[in-house]
């Protein structure tokens, strides 16, 4: 690590490790740079655990549909108001290394499944809190980590046994999963509509012919500040932040035949400098006519292909644009490589580098390609492709904050629907699976021997924090709720969870409160991994801050 200098194996006469300022023949041996701060043993562990727990406490009140929001103000005075755990931790300016590890937990959870970020962070914080209790009992960190690993493995087995199967055709279940993931978002957002858009978008791009794959990268999101939020829509095709190459081209093409070109429709400039001597006006006209003929030839090849819409990754000369307009062809220039690939997937068209050998199979199809002005911006819509493997979502909102909130909400819904289509498994929500895992883990712990048993016993105590927090955030008595939950689960109601709106313990699956199995598995995995890493640290060496050079005189 830059900033300090450590002698890795410095031992005294009896083989004991030297400290930061060891002794050698009565002379101090400095092995760390001046200004370096070092914490060891219990001090280091306590400091790291305290920092990690502080992060967990920061997001704990946001858990669940009744969770609170946080207002974050950056150094420039910009304000973000959100209840999304991943967004909160991303926006927070965190310095402590152990606290940063907790932020990584949220980041991993969000990237992998798009939901359960707050759950993972809260659980990691509670596992560390229970580890402190084990420290006081004299249990070594290595033993705690081993016990937590055993409990993690058993928890995953229990969750797998609780999971129910779902197929992409069961749209009602997919809608419930999407709705559950975004239930706690801002009330003003059209959550029912966003859930439906997410399900339709994922089903469009999902490939279930060879295994299950639903890549959300094939879903393009365009945000527009203007219009009502209810105007948001799914486009079975691609929306481009572009306009026609010429205003003389048609604005709308029905039954579009689409040609994708990775070739400029203009005269290529030579790499080397060249000089042409033109002595007469006739020679000048001949030169210009030759250039025009070349461009006319390119347009003729496009006409010959049968295409009436052209998307070009490179430039289109003005003369070529005029010829295309006369031929009633709509063309768009300077389309990004990423958008070209999406067009290819949506319209089933090939991206061509040459015009000489265009075949019918190279041409894509869409019902409509049109240019539309929305608010004060022009967009190109490629609509109603027959079997699009890339689609677009157009989000409308009155302000930047609204459209950004909608994007975060939609992304969460897309990820959970993608996860459940790929895995085909879901579990009940509302704290239900955590209580079931907690009960089974207690039985498992009783079957173990050795000190690891103590750590396994603490794991279900930590998992109870999820149901407890859901109850607290809804203004309910968490102790009464936990007692009722355990009673219901012991009677065999494995899907019993908390209805935070009524305060009752009900069957979550019957209520449609369900979540992808992957969310729960990843949350337990991320939380255990983070807690284990922090518990295994017994020495923190922080380099002193570099002094900035002084201002030169004068």
XYZ file of C-alpha atoms in Angstrom:
554
model
C 0.000 0.000 0.000
C 1.393 3.340 -1.019
C 2.369 5.621 1.826
C 3.960 3.262 4.279
C 7.040 1.156 4.646
C 6.711 -2.105 6.632
C 9.309 -4.745 7.370
C 7.213 -7.896 7.072
C 9.305 -10.200 9.283
C 10.944 -8.275 12.089
C 11.370 -10.451 15.166
C 13.003 -9.894 18.518
C 15.474 -12.289 20.091
C 12.664 -14.556 21.342
C 10.856 -14.669 17.999
C 8.061 -12.243 18.980
C 6.791 -9.797 16.378
C 8.054 -6.272 16.806
C 5.556 -3.432 17.195
C 5.468 -0.263 15.138
C 8.539 0.920 17.026
C 10.317 -2.315 17.974
C 13.542 -2.717 19.922
C 16.780 -4.072 18.528
C 19.695 -4.002 20.936
C 17.994 -1.216 22.897
C 17.638 0.930 19.750
C 14.078 1.648 18.499
C 13.416 0.254 15.005
C 10.797 2.292 13.163
C 8.968 0.174 10.573
C 6.082 2.521 9.776
C 6.232 5.941 8.207
C 5.747 8.930 10.486
C 2.088 9.914 10.753
C 0.834 6.364 10.153
C -2.021 5.317 12.448
C -2.334 1.721 13.559
C -5.087 -0.135 15.447
C -4.659 -3.752 16.509
C -6.612 -6.616 18.019
C -9.882 -5.763 19.742
C -9.478 -2.046 19.060
C -9.287 -2.673 15.303
C -12.213 -5.100 15.356
C -14.357 -2.799 17.476
C -13.612 0.189 15.232
C -14.472 -1.725 12.051
C -17.660 -3.208 13.486
C -18.818 0.188 14.749
C -18.275 1.757 11.309
C -20.084 -1.075 9.512
C -23.010 -0.965 11.945
C -23.309 2.791 11.395
C -23.859 2.165 7.675
C -26.502 -0.475 8.436
C -28.259 1.899 10.841
C -28.265 4.620 8.164
C -30.465 2.551 5.831
C -32.402 0.470 8.353
C -35.391 2.833 8.547
C -35.855 2.645 4.754
C -36.684 -1.100 4.705
C -40.079 -2.145 3.419
C -43.039 -0.326 1.858
C -43.511 1.713 5.034
C -39.842 2.710 5.205
C -38.753 6.326 5.422
C -36.807 8.390 2.872
C -33.427 10.074 3.277
C -32.449 13.554 2.143
C -28.888 13.687 0.856
C -27.213 17.023 0.153
C -23.880 17.027 -1.684
C -21.065 19.586 -1.490
C -22.627 21.575 -4.334
C -25.948 21.833 -2.519
C -27.759 19.404 -4.841
C -30.473 17.455 -3.030
C -31.441 13.804 -3.511
C -34.496 12.422 -1.689
C -34.783 8.634 -1.870
C -35.652 5.517 0.067
C -33.622 3.231 -2.196
C -30.803 1.650 -0.176
C -28.392 1.338 -3.100
C -28.901 4.986 -4.097
C -28.456 6.220 -0.519
C -25.156 4.398 -0.055
C -23.910 5.439 -3.509
C -24.594 9.107 -2.747
C -23.108 9.056 0.776
C -19.522 10.288 1.067
C -18.043 7.434 3.119
C -14.375 7.357 4.139
C -13.946 4.499 6.628
C -12.654 1.355 4.850
C -14.931 -1.043 6.766
C -17.923 1.161 5.998
C -16.906 1.136 2.323
C -17.022 -2.664 2.422
C -20.678 -2.401 3.444
C -21.299 -0.101 0.485
C -19.790 -2.798 -1.749
C -22.329 -5.257 -0.295
C -25.144 -3.009 -1.495
C -23.476 -2.481 -4.872
C -23.051 -6.222 -5.450
C -26.630 -6.953 -4.394
C -27.987 -4.218 -6.662
C -25.946 -5.337 -9.682
C -26.773 -9.013 -9.231
C -30.511 -8.838 -8.556
C -31.634 -5.198 -8.293
C -33.426 -5.701 -4.971
C -32.608 -6.662 -1.387
C -29.791 -4.117 -0.997
C -31.126 -2.764 2.296
C -31.792 -6.304 3.553
C -28.204 -7.362 2.808
C -26.666 -4.341 4.549
C -28.923 -4.600 7.622
C -28.206 -8.331 7.938
C -24.442 -7.774 7.642
C -24.625 -5.138 10.386
C -26.615 -7.448 12.661
C -24.205 -10.367 12.088
C -21.383 -8.078 13.226
C -23.407 -6.980 16.255
C -23.939 -10.627 17.260
C -20.230 -11.280 16.700
C -19.455 -8.660 19.357
C -21.535 -10.677 21.819
C -19.525 -13.770 20.893
C -16.262 -11.843 21.423
C -17.409 -11.090 24.964
C -17.940 -14.830 25.458
C -14.343 -15.477 24.375
C -15.109 -16.953 20.942
C -12.318 -16.419 18.396
C -13.157 -14.559 15.136
C -12.075 -17.558 13.034
C -14.561 -19.767 14.884
C -17.312 -17.174 14.394
C -16.596 -16.991 10.661
C -16.690 -20.790 10.383
C -20.002 -20.903 12.243
C -21.457 -18.183 10.036
C -20.390 -20.099 6.921
C -22.130 -23.241 8.187
C -25.271 -21.230 8.923
C -25.121 -19.560 5.501
C -24.950 -22.907 3.685
C -27.844 -24.307 5.726
C -29.879 -21.110 5.163
C -29.536 -21.475 1.398
C -30.729 -25.091 1.581
C -33.785 -24.015 3.589
C -34.590 -21.214 1.138
C -34.304 -23.630 -1.801
C -36.820 -25.918 -0.078
C -39.248 -22.993 0.361
C -39.081 -21.878 -3.280
C -41.953 -22.314 -5.724
C -41.612 -22.628 -9.498
C -42.747 -20.097 -12.087
C -42.694 -20.032 -15.892
C -42.492 -16.983 -18.205
C -46.137 -17.587 -19.184
C -47.400 -16.966 -15.629
C -47.725 -13.211 -16.065
C -49.756 -12.668 -12.881
C -46.895 -14.039 -10.755
C -44.310 -11.987 -12.662
C -46.419 -8.859 -12.106
C -46.646 -9.575 -8.374
C -42.867 -9.982 -8.183
C -42.282 -6.684 -10.009
C -44.879 -4.913 -7.844
C -43.351 -6.241 -4.613
C -39.899 -4.928 -5.584
C -41.177 -1.378 -6.147
C -43.963 -1.227 -3.549
C -41.942 1.014 -1.236
C -41.021 3.570 -3.913
C -42.454 7.084 -4.143
C -46.276 7.148 -4.053
C -46.558 9.574 -6.974
C -44.899 7.131 -9.373
C -47.157 4.982 -11.612
C -45.950 1.756 -9.998
C -48.604 -0.525 -11.503
C -47.775 0.749 -14.991
C -44.008 0.449 -14.450
C -44.446 -3.131 -13.198
C -46.432 -4.015 -16.336
C -43.830 -2.348 -18.574
C -41.046 -4.289 -16.821
C -42.805 -7.640 -17.292
C -43.630 -6.975 -20.961
C -40.092 -5.742 -21.681
C -38.382 -8.736 -20.078
C -40.730 -11.210 -21.766
C -39.928 -9.578 -25.122
C -36.151 -9.909 -24.791
C -36.081 -13.221 -22.881
C -34.571 -16.184 -24.686
C -35.959 -19.461 -23.349
C -35.112 -21.635 -26.356
C -31.782 -22.800 -24.927
C -31.977 -22.405 -21.171
C -33.351 -19.188 -19.710
C -31.722 -15.838 -20.337
C -33.211 -12.371 -19.914
C -30.606 -9.674 -20.511
C -31.798 -6.248 -19.314
C -29.023 -4.652 -21.393
C -31.321 -5.262 -24.367
C -33.807 -2.800 -22.862
C -33.046 0.832 -23.677
C -34.475 3.531 -21.416
C -35.055 7.036 -22.785
C -35.946 9.750 -20.237
C -37.935 12.818 -21.273
C -38.577 15.810 -19.043
C -42.062 16.756 -20.115
C -45.475 15.222 -20.482
C -47.343 13.243 -17.855
C -45.815 10.243 -16.102
C -48.750 8.156 -17.365
C -47.497 8.816 -20.928
C -44.565 6.470 -20.283
C -44.642 3.501 -22.647
C -42.921 0.370 -23.876
C -41.871 0.520 -27.523
C -41.490 -2.888 -29.177
C -38.477 -1.667 -31.066
C -35.952 1.122 -30.597
C -36.201 4.815 -29.737
C -33.280 6.962 -30.899
C -32.402 10.466 -29.749
C -31.907 11.396 -33.424
C -33.662 13.068 -36.358
C -33.876 12.606 -40.142
C -30.754 13.349 -42.165
C -32.821 15.833 -44.220
C -36.093 17.652 -43.590
C -37.127 16.702 -47.149
C -37.248 13.016 -46.206
C -40.582 11.449 -45.236
C -41.396 11.765 -41.516
C -43.105 8.397 -41.350
C -42.667 5.096 -43.163
C -45.247 2.315 -42.813
C -44.188 -1.304 -43.394
C -40.573 -0.264 -43.013
C -37.784 -2.268 -44.662
C -34.650 -1.367 -42.728
C -31.059 -1.281 -43.945
C -28.280 -0.929 -41.354
C -24.999 0.454 -42.713
C -21.596 0.656 -41.098
C -20.419 2.676 -44.100
C -20.484 6.380 -44.865
C -22.743 7.497 -47.719
C -20.281 10.168 -48.729
C -16.991 10.452 -50.572
C -14.214 9.161 -48.373
C -11.365 11.559 -47.714
C -7.950 10.144 -48.570
C -5.372 9.529 -45.849
C -2.615 11.172 -47.897
C -2.510 14.755 -49.120
C -3.215 15.028 -52.828
C -3.468 17.869 -55.322
C -5.655 18.159 -58.418
C -4.918 20.830 -61.006
C -8.117 22.210 -62.513
C -7.536 24.684 -65.323
C -11.035 25.291 -66.727
C -14.629 25.575 -65.436
C -15.486 22.501 -67.491
C -12.917 20.426 -65.587
C -14.382 21.695 -62.296
C -17.909 20.691 -63.330
C -16.666 17.316 -64.501
C -14.986 16.734 -61.138
C -18.143 17.664 -59.182
C -20.338 15.587 -61.489
C -18.116 12.565 -60.896
C -18.529 12.947 -57.119
C -22.292 13.307 -57.517
C -22.455 10.204 -59.712
C -20.655 8.135 -57.088
C -23.160 9.213 -54.422
C -26.077 8.664 -56.813
C -24.739 5.155 -57.422
C -24.725 4.419 -53.681
C -28.325 5.619 -53.337
C -29.299 3.518 -56.375
C -27.861 0.435 -54.635
C -29.959 1.242 -51.550
C -33.078 1.596 -53.745
C -32.233 -1.693 -55.439
C -32.097 -3.462 -52.055
C -35.753 -2.551 -51.467
C -35.032 -0.680 -48.228
C -37.098 2.404 -47.454
C -35.336 3.215 -44.157
C -31.564 3.529 -43.675
C -29.678 3.799 -40.395
C -26.072 4.766 -40.991
C -23.367 4.481 -38.344
C -21.337 7.108 -40.192
C -22.046 10.282 -42.151
C -24.384 10.947 -45.076
C -23.449 13.643 -47.593
C -25.994 16.392 -48.263
C -26.227 15.401 -51.922
C -26.868 11.775 -50.933
C -29.558 12.951 -48.476
C -31.290 14.808 -51.317
C -31.249 11.714 -53.545
C -32.589 9.566 -50.674
C -35.377 12.095 -50.047
C -36.334 12.043 -53.757
C -36.525 8.250 -53.520
C -38.862 8.568 -50.497
C -36.298 6.939 -48.189
C -35.978 7.972 -44.536
C -32.330 8.008 -43.405
C -30.648 8.636 -40.051
C -26.908 9.312 -39.804
C -24.222 8.999 -37.114
C -26.060 6.301 -35.153
C -23.936 4.898 -32.310
C -22.576 1.359 -32.483
C -24.614 0.430 -29.403
C -27.848 1.654 -30.991
C -27.014 -0.105 -34.261
C -26.716 -3.382 -32.382
C -30.072 -2.756 -30.701
C -31.655 -1.993 -34.077
C -30.199 -5.210 -35.434
C -31.701 -7.224 -32.556
C -35.052 -5.441 -32.713
C -35.673 -5.488 -36.478
C -33.740 -8.699 -37.246
C -31.427 -6.854 -39.641
C -27.732 -7.348 -40.356
C -25.222 -4.519 -40.027
C -23.510 -4.255 -43.415
C -20.155 -2.766 -44.332
C -20.800 -2.753 -48.104
C -23.742 -2.057 -50.399
C -22.736 -4.313 -53.276
C -24.144 -7.592 -51.942
C -27.341 -6.768 -50.034
C -29.759 -9.711 -49.826
C -33.346 -9.952 -48.575
C -32.164 -11.643 -45.367
C -30.041 -8.571 -44.544
C -33.082 -6.281 -44.460
C -34.965 -5.789 -41.193
C -38.653 -5.069 -40.724
C -40.840 -2.846 -38.554
C -44.460 -1.748 -38.848
C -43.591 1.925 -38.443
C -40.472 4.102 -38.476
C -41.198 7.744 -37.749
C -39.735 10.989 -36.477
C -41.669 12.553 -33.604
C -41.144 15.737 -31.649
C -41.689 15.333 -27.917
C -41.604 18.539 -25.895
C -38.705 20.257 -27.711
C -36.683 17.225 -28.848
C -36.909 15.035 -31.918
C -36.790 11.236 -31.693
C -36.795 8.419 -34.214
C -39.193 5.590 -33.329
C -38.813 2.099 -34.762
C -42.123 0.563 -33.678
C -43.885 -2.781 -33.616
C -41.139 -5.090 -34.795
C -42.521 -8.618 -35.238
C -40.232 -10.422 -32.778
C -37.945 -7.817 -31.188
C -35.028 -9.019 -29.075
C -34.292 -5.441 -28.075
C -36.943 -2.989 -26.881
C -37.130 0.559 -25.529
C -38.941 2.246 -22.669
C -39.899 5.906 -22.903
C -40.198 7.532 -19.472
C -42.011 10.862 -19.108
C -41.898 13.100 -16.051
C -42.405 16.726 -15.183
C -38.958 17.162 -13.628
C -35.505 15.622 -13.756
C -36.003 14.179 -10.259
C -39.218 12.414 -11.294
C -37.769 10.753 -14.416
C -34.639 9.681 -12.520
C -36.793 8.165 -9.755
C -38.824 6.372 -12.406
C -35.657 5.000 -13.992
C -34.399 3.633 -10.635
C -37.819 2.096 -9.945
C -38.077 0.551 -13.404
C -34.537 -0.858 -13.210
C -35.375 -2.573 -9.905
C -38.491 -4.121 -11.447
C -36.597 -5.207 -14.579
C -33.870 -6.917 -12.566
C -36.194 -8.920 -10.318
C -38.355 -10.072 -13.241
C -35.190 -10.987 -15.150
C -33.917 -12.969 -12.137
C -37.138 -14.923 -11.661
C -37.449 -15.748 -15.379
C -33.842 -16.995 -15.488
C -34.078 -19.031 -12.255
C -37.767 -19.939 -12.339
C -38.004 -19.763 -8.518
C -39.644 -17.396 -6.051
C -40.444 -17.215 -2.324
C -42.950 -15.293 -0.215
C -41.997 -11.835 1.082
C -42.923 -9.828 4.159
C -40.243 -11.396 6.355
C -41.733 -14.847 5.816
C -38.662 -16.737 4.499
C -36.384 -15.167 7.129
C -38.594 -16.456 9.965
C -38.709 -19.947 8.453
C -34.910 -19.944 8.040
C -34.533 -18.705 11.619
C -36.607 -21.574 13.053
C -34.818 -24.267 11.056
C -31.381 -22.842 11.863
C -32.068 -23.093 15.590
C -32.765 -26.814 15.150
C -29.623 -27.168 13.040
C -27.494 -25.383 15.665
C -28.723 -27.813 18.340
C -27.305 -30.705 16.289
C -23.781 -29.240 16.239
C -20.947 -29.549 18.725
C -17.995 -27.277 19.392
C -17.820 -23.518 19.599
C -19.085 -23.063 16.035
C -22.486 -23.949 17.493
C -22.527 -20.612 19.332
C -22.050 -18.694 16.078
C -24.725 -20.746 14.312
C -27.147 -19.909 17.152
C -26.438 -16.200 16.638
C -27.162 -16.373 12.892
C -30.957 -16.854 13.269
C -30.994 -14.110 15.894
C -29.429 -11.829 13.274
C -31.867 -12.918 10.545
C -34.812 -11.978 12.784
C -33.740 -8.342 12.307
C -35.494 -8.280 8.900
C -38.983 -9.073 10.211
C -38.347 -6.938 13.290
C -37.350 -3.920 11.166
C -40.333 -4.332 8.814
C -42.618 -4.214 11.861
C -40.847 -1.241 13.455
C -40.897 0.775 10.219
C -44.658 0.193 9.990
C -45.132 1.497 13.538
C -45.964 -1.964 14.924
C -44.814 -3.708 18.093
C -41.930 -5.826 16.785
C -41.941 -8.223 19.755
C -45.639 -9.078 19.362
C -45.211 -9.493 15.608
C -42.200 -11.820 15.995
C -44.069 -13.983 18.521
C -47.081 -14.254 16.190
C -44.858 -15.005 13.174
C -43.022 -17.806 14.954
C -46.322 -19.239 16.172
C -47.749 -19.300 12.630
C -44.614 -20.890 11.169
C -44.482 -23.537 13.882
C -48.071 -24.428 12.926
C -46.896 -25.029 9.352
C -47.862 -21.713 7.711
C -44.527 -21.332 5.941
C -45.622 -18.261 3.974
C -46.818 -16.245 6.993
C -45.439 -12.699 6.942
C -46.234 -9.135 7.966
C -48.924 -7.129 6.204
C -47.485 -3.712 7.041
C -50.695 -1.971 5.949
C -53.005 -3.777 8.395
C -50.485 -4.881 11.022
C -51.649 -8.496 10.716
C -49.699 -11.695 10.121
C -51.075 -13.163 6.883
C -50.143 -15.569 4.085
C -47.824 -13.510 1.877
C -48.116 -15.756 -1.184
C -51.915 -15.383 -1.141
C -51.458 -11.598 -0.881
C -49.179 -11.593 -3.944
C -46.177 -10.379 -1.912
C -43.476 -12.532 -3.478
C -39.787 -12.149 -4.371
C -37.239 -13.974 -6.532
C -35.363 -16.711 -4.693
C -32.136 -15.177 -6.025
C -32.748 -11.970 -4.035
C -32.815 -13.869 -0.737
C -29.878 -16.135 -1.593
C -27.736 -13.201 -2.705
C -28.639 -11.123 0.377
C -27.513 -13.879 2.753
C -24.394 -14.529 0.681
C -23.404 -10.834 0.474
C -24.099 -10.168 4.158
C -22.150 -13.213 5.372
C -19.244 -12.447 3.045
C -18.975 -8.845 4.263
C -19.304 -9.763 7.944
C -16.688 -12.514 7.590
C -14.187 -10.198 5.881
C -14.565 -7.544 8.571
C -14.315 -10.074 11.426
C -11.046 -11.480 10.076
C -9.319 -8.079 10.252
C -7.275 -7.610 13.433
C -4.852 -4.919 12.278
C -5.659 -1.603 10.593
C -2.729 0.426 9.283
C -3.694 3.812 7.870
C -1.114 5.963 6.114
C -0.822 9.574 7.207
C -2.167 12.163 4.811
C 0.389 13.675 2.479
C 1.181 17.296 3.284
C 0.470 19.635 0.419
C 3.429 21.772 -0.665
C 3.289 25.300 0.690
C 2.427 28.288 -1.486
C 5.594 29.781 -2.987
C 6.467 33.238 -1.655
C 5.287 36.270 -3.571
